[in-house]
Coordinates of C-alpha atoms in Angstrom, one line a residue:
K1 CA 25.3 14.0 19.0
P2 CA 25.2 12.3 15.7
E3 CA 23.3 8.4 16.0
P4 CA 25.6 5.4 14.1
W5 CA 23.6 5.4 11.3
T6 CA 24.5 8.7 10.3
D7 CA 28.0 7.9 9.8
L8 CA 29.3 8.0 6.4
S9 CA 30.6 4.8 6.2
F10 CA 27.0 3.3 7.4
H11 CA 26.3 2.2 3.6
K12 CA 28.6 4.9 1.6
C13 CA 27.0 5.5 -2.1
P14 CA 29.0 3.5 -3.8
G15 CA 30.2 7.0 -5.7
C16 CA 29.9 9.1 -2.8
P17 CA 33.8 11.1 -3.1
L18 CA 33.2 12.5 0.0
P19 CA 36.6 11.0 1.8
D20 CA 36.7 8.6 5.0
M21 CA 38.7 11.0 7.4
L22 CA 35.0 13.0 7.6
R23 CA 33.1 11.4 10.2
T24 CA 29.6 11.5 8.7
C25 CA 26.6 12.2 5.9
P26 CA 25.5 15.6 5.4
A27 CA 22.1 14.1 3.8
A28 CA 21.8 11.9 6.9
L29 CA 22.9 13.8 9.1
S30 CA 20.3 16.9 8.4
L31 CA 17.7 13.4 8.1
Q32 CA 18.4 12.7 11.6
T33 CA 17.5 16.5 13.3
T34 CA 14.3 16.5 11.1
L35 CA 12.9 13.2 9.5
S36 CA 14.0 11.1 12.8
K37 CA 10.9 12.9 14.8
L38 CA 8.8 11.0 12.0
R39 CA 9.9 8.0 12.3
S40 CA 6.7 6.6 14.2
R41 CA 4.3 8.2 12.1
K42 CA 2.4 6.8 8.8
S43 CA 3.0 8.8 5.9
F44 CA -1.1 9.8 4.9
E45 CA -1.5 11.2 8.2
K46 CA -2.2 14.9 7.5
V47 CA -0.5 17.3 8.9
K48 CA 0.1 20.8 9.3
A49 CA 3.5 22.5 8.9
T50 CA 5.4 25.4 8.9
A51 CA 8.9 26.5 7.5
T52 CA 10.6 30.2 7.8
D53 CA 12.9 31.0 6.0
S54 CA 16.6 33.2 6.7
L55 CA 14.5 36.6 5.6
G56 CA 11.2 35.6 8.5
R57 CA 9.2 34.8 5.3
S58 CA 6.5 32.3 6.5
Q59 CA 5.1 29.4 4.3
T60 CA 2.0 26.7 6.1
V61 CA 0.9 23.7 4.2
E62 CA -1.5 20.7 5.1
W63 CA 0.2 17.9 3.2
P64 CA 0.0 14.2 4.1
L65 CA 3.1 13.2 6.1
Q66 CA 5.0 12.3 3.3
A67 CA 4.8 15.4 1.6
V68 CA 5.7 17.0 4.1
G69 CA 8.6 15.2 4.1
S70 CA 9.5 14.7 1.1
T71 CA 10.6 18.0 1.0
L72 CA 12.6 17.7 4.3
V73 CA 14.0 15.0 2.3
Q74 CA 14.5 18.0 -0.6
L75 CA 17.2 19.9 1.2
A76 CA 18.9 17.3 2.7
V77 CA 20.0 16.4 0.0
F78 CA 20.0 19.1 -2.5
A79 CA 21.0 22.4 0.3
T80 CA 24.0 20.4 2.5
D81 CA 27.1 19.7 1.5
C82 CA 26.3 16.2 -0.2
P83 CA 28.4 16.3 -3.4
V84 CA 25.9 14.5 -5.4
G85 CA 22.6 16.4 -4.4
R86 CA 24.0 20.2 -4.7
R87 CA 25.2 20.2 -7.7
L88 CA 20.8 21.3 -8.2
K89 CA 21.6 23.7 -5.6
P90 CA 22.1 26.7 -7.1
Y91 CA 18.7 25.8 -8.9
L92 CA 16.4 26.4 -5.6
A93 CA 16.7 29.6 -5.0
G94 CA 14.1 32.0 -5.1
L95 CA 11.8 28.8 -4.5
P96 CA 9.9 28.4 -1.5
P97 CA 10.4 25.3 1.1
F98 CA 6.7 24.3 0.1
V99 CA 6.9 23.4 -3.6
S100 CA 4.7 21.3 -6.3
S101 CA 6.9 18.5 -7.4
L102 CA 5.7 20.7 -11.4
D103 CA 7.1 23.9 -9.8
L104 CA 10.4 22.1 -8.8
S105 CA 10.4 20.8 -11.8
R106 CA 10.4 24.0 -14.4
Q107 CA 12.3 26.0 -12.1
I108 CA 15.2 23.2 -12.4
A109 CA 14.7 23.2 -15.8
T110 CA 14.1 26.8 -16.7
M111 CA 17.8 28.0 -14.8
I112 CA 19.4 25.5 -16.3
L113 CA 18.7 26.6 -19.6
K114 CA 19.3 30.7 -19.0
K115 CA 22.7 29.1 -18.0
H116 CA 23.3 27.5 -20.9
G117 CA 21.8 30.1 -23.1
G118 CA 19.0 28.1 -24.3
S119 CA 21.5 25.2 -25.4
L120 CA 19.1 22.8 -25.8
E121 CA 22.2 20.1 -26.0
A122 CA 24.0 21.2 -22.7
S123 CA 20.8 22.6 -20.9
R124 CA 19.8 18.6 -21.5
Q125 CA 23.6 17.2 -20.7
E126 CA 23.6 19.2 -17.4
L127 CA 20.6 18.0 -16.5
A128 CA 21.2 14.2 -17.0
A129 CA 24.9 14.4 -15.6
S130 CA 22.8 15.9 -12.4
L131 CA 20.4 13.3 -11.7
A132 CA 22.3 9.5 -12.6
P133 CA 23.6 9.6 -9.4
L134 CA 20.3 11.6 -7.6
H135 CA 19.2 7.3 -7.6
D136 CA 22.1 6.1 -5.8
V137 CA 21.9 8.7 -2.9
F138 CA 18.2 8.2 -1.8
A139 CA 18.3 4.5 -2.7
H140 CA 21.5 4.4 0.4
L141 CA 19.2 7.2 2.3
T142 CA 16.8 4.3 2.7
R143 CA 19.1 1.1 3.7
R144 CA 20.8 3.7 6.7
F145 CA 16.6 3.7 7.9
R146 CA 15.9 0.8 7.4
S147 CA 19.4 -1.1 8.9
D148 CA 18.8 1.5 11.6
E149 CA 15.2 0.5 11.8
K150 CA 16.2 -3.6 12.1
N151 CA 19.1 -2.4 15.0
K152 CA 16.6 -0.5 16.7
T153 CA 13.6 -3.1 16.8
E154 CA 16.6 -6.4 17.5
A155 CA 16.5 -3.9 20.3
G156 CA 13.4 -3.8 22.0
A157 CA 9.8 -1.7 22.1
E158 CA 11.2 1.4 20.7
G159 CA 12.0 -0.7 17.7
I160 CA 8.8 -2.8 17.7
A161 CA 7.1 0.2 17.7
M162 CA 8.2 1.8 14.7
L163 CA 6.7 -1.5 12.4
G164 CA 4.4 -0.3 10.2
R165 CA 5.2 2.8 10.2
D166 CA 6.4 4.7 7.0
A167 CA 6.5 8.1 6.7
V168 CA 10.3 8.4 6.1
P169 CA 10.6 6.1 3.8
N170 CA 7.9 7.0 2.0
A171 CA 9.4 10.6 1.6
I172 CA 12.8 9.4 0.3
T173 CA 11.3 7.3 -2.8
Q174 CA 9.1 10.1 -3.5
V175 CA 11.6 12.4 -3.4
D176 CA 13.8 9.6 -6.1
A177 CA 10.5 9.3 -7.9
F178 CA 10.0 13.5 -8.4
A179 CA 14.2 13.3 -10.2
Q180 CA 13.9 9.9 -12.5
L181 CA 10.5 11.3 -13.5
L182 CA 12.4 14.7 -14.0
A183 CA 15.2 12.5 -16.2
L184 CA 12.5 11.2 -18.3
R185 CA 10.3 14.6 -19.1
A186 CA 13.3 16.3 -19.5
N187 CA 13.4 16.9 -22.9
T188 CA 9.7 17.8 -23.4
L189 CA 9.9 20.3 -20.7
F190 CA 13.3 21.9 -22.4
S191 CA 11.2 22.3 -25.7
Q192 CA 8.9 24.2 -23.7
I193 CA 10.4 26.3 -21.7
S194 CA 12.6 27.5 -24.2
T195 CA 9.5 28.5 -27.0
E196 CA 7.9 29.8 -23.9
L197 CA 11.4 32.1 -23.5
G198 CA 11.5 32.5 -27.0
W199 CA 14.7 30.6 -27.2
E200 CA 15.9 29.5 -31.2
A201 CA 16.8 25.1 -31.1
G202 CA 20.7 27.4 -31.8
G203 CA 20.6 28.8 -28.6
K204 CA 19.3 32.6 -29.7
P205 CA 16.7 34.8 -29.2
A206 CA 14.5 33.9 -31.6
A207 CA 13.1 37.0 -33.4
R208 CA 10.5 38.9 -32.5
P209 CA 7.7 40.3 -35.3
A210 CA 7.9 43.5 -36.3
A211 CA 5.9 46.3 -34.8
T212 CA 3.0 47.1 -36.9
P213 CA 2.9 50.6 -37.6
L214 CA 0.5 52.8 -35.9
A215 CA -1.1 54.2 -38.9
A216 CA -2.7 50.4 -39.8
V217 CA -3.9 49.7 -36.7
E218 CA -7.6 50.0 -36.3
F219 CA -9.8 50.6 -33.7

């Protein structure tokens, strides 16, 4: 059953286009089934987590809890019906659930660059438009959690037990920081990947050097 803090109108993002008649926030509802279980835990607890995808492939990591939590936040925002986060969903195809920030950044940048045929300007514009509203999403998810924790604390022992436990808000903050850093590094990242893929600045594959005639090769 959806908890009150998942209601769409509860700390709804100012730019959210979802109609008010929709009862719950998709990202918040996803987090209720995952991160809510970690409310009473600390960020730097070392945990072992296993994820299994739709093809039955499993991946196990031993990470700090906030790093595992950040993966759950990514899935909640990028892979649900959140209208802001799902702009990045097509670019996550083929990635394992637990992935480093560097690999995630390169995957997103590479796929956007290929989509636009190597055009740096078009790629920058799309990434900037996708990342700009994300900060509001993460900020309001945090407000949902904080407000709910405050209500539970005022209500009794369950809330008091959660005081000082920061796994959930820190997991959200970590993904927010990732998105902001990606926005700052976008120009450099696109340029690096463009060079690696052999794209010229105008969006065309760079000409390959002519092959050396076999007769000129020395052994």
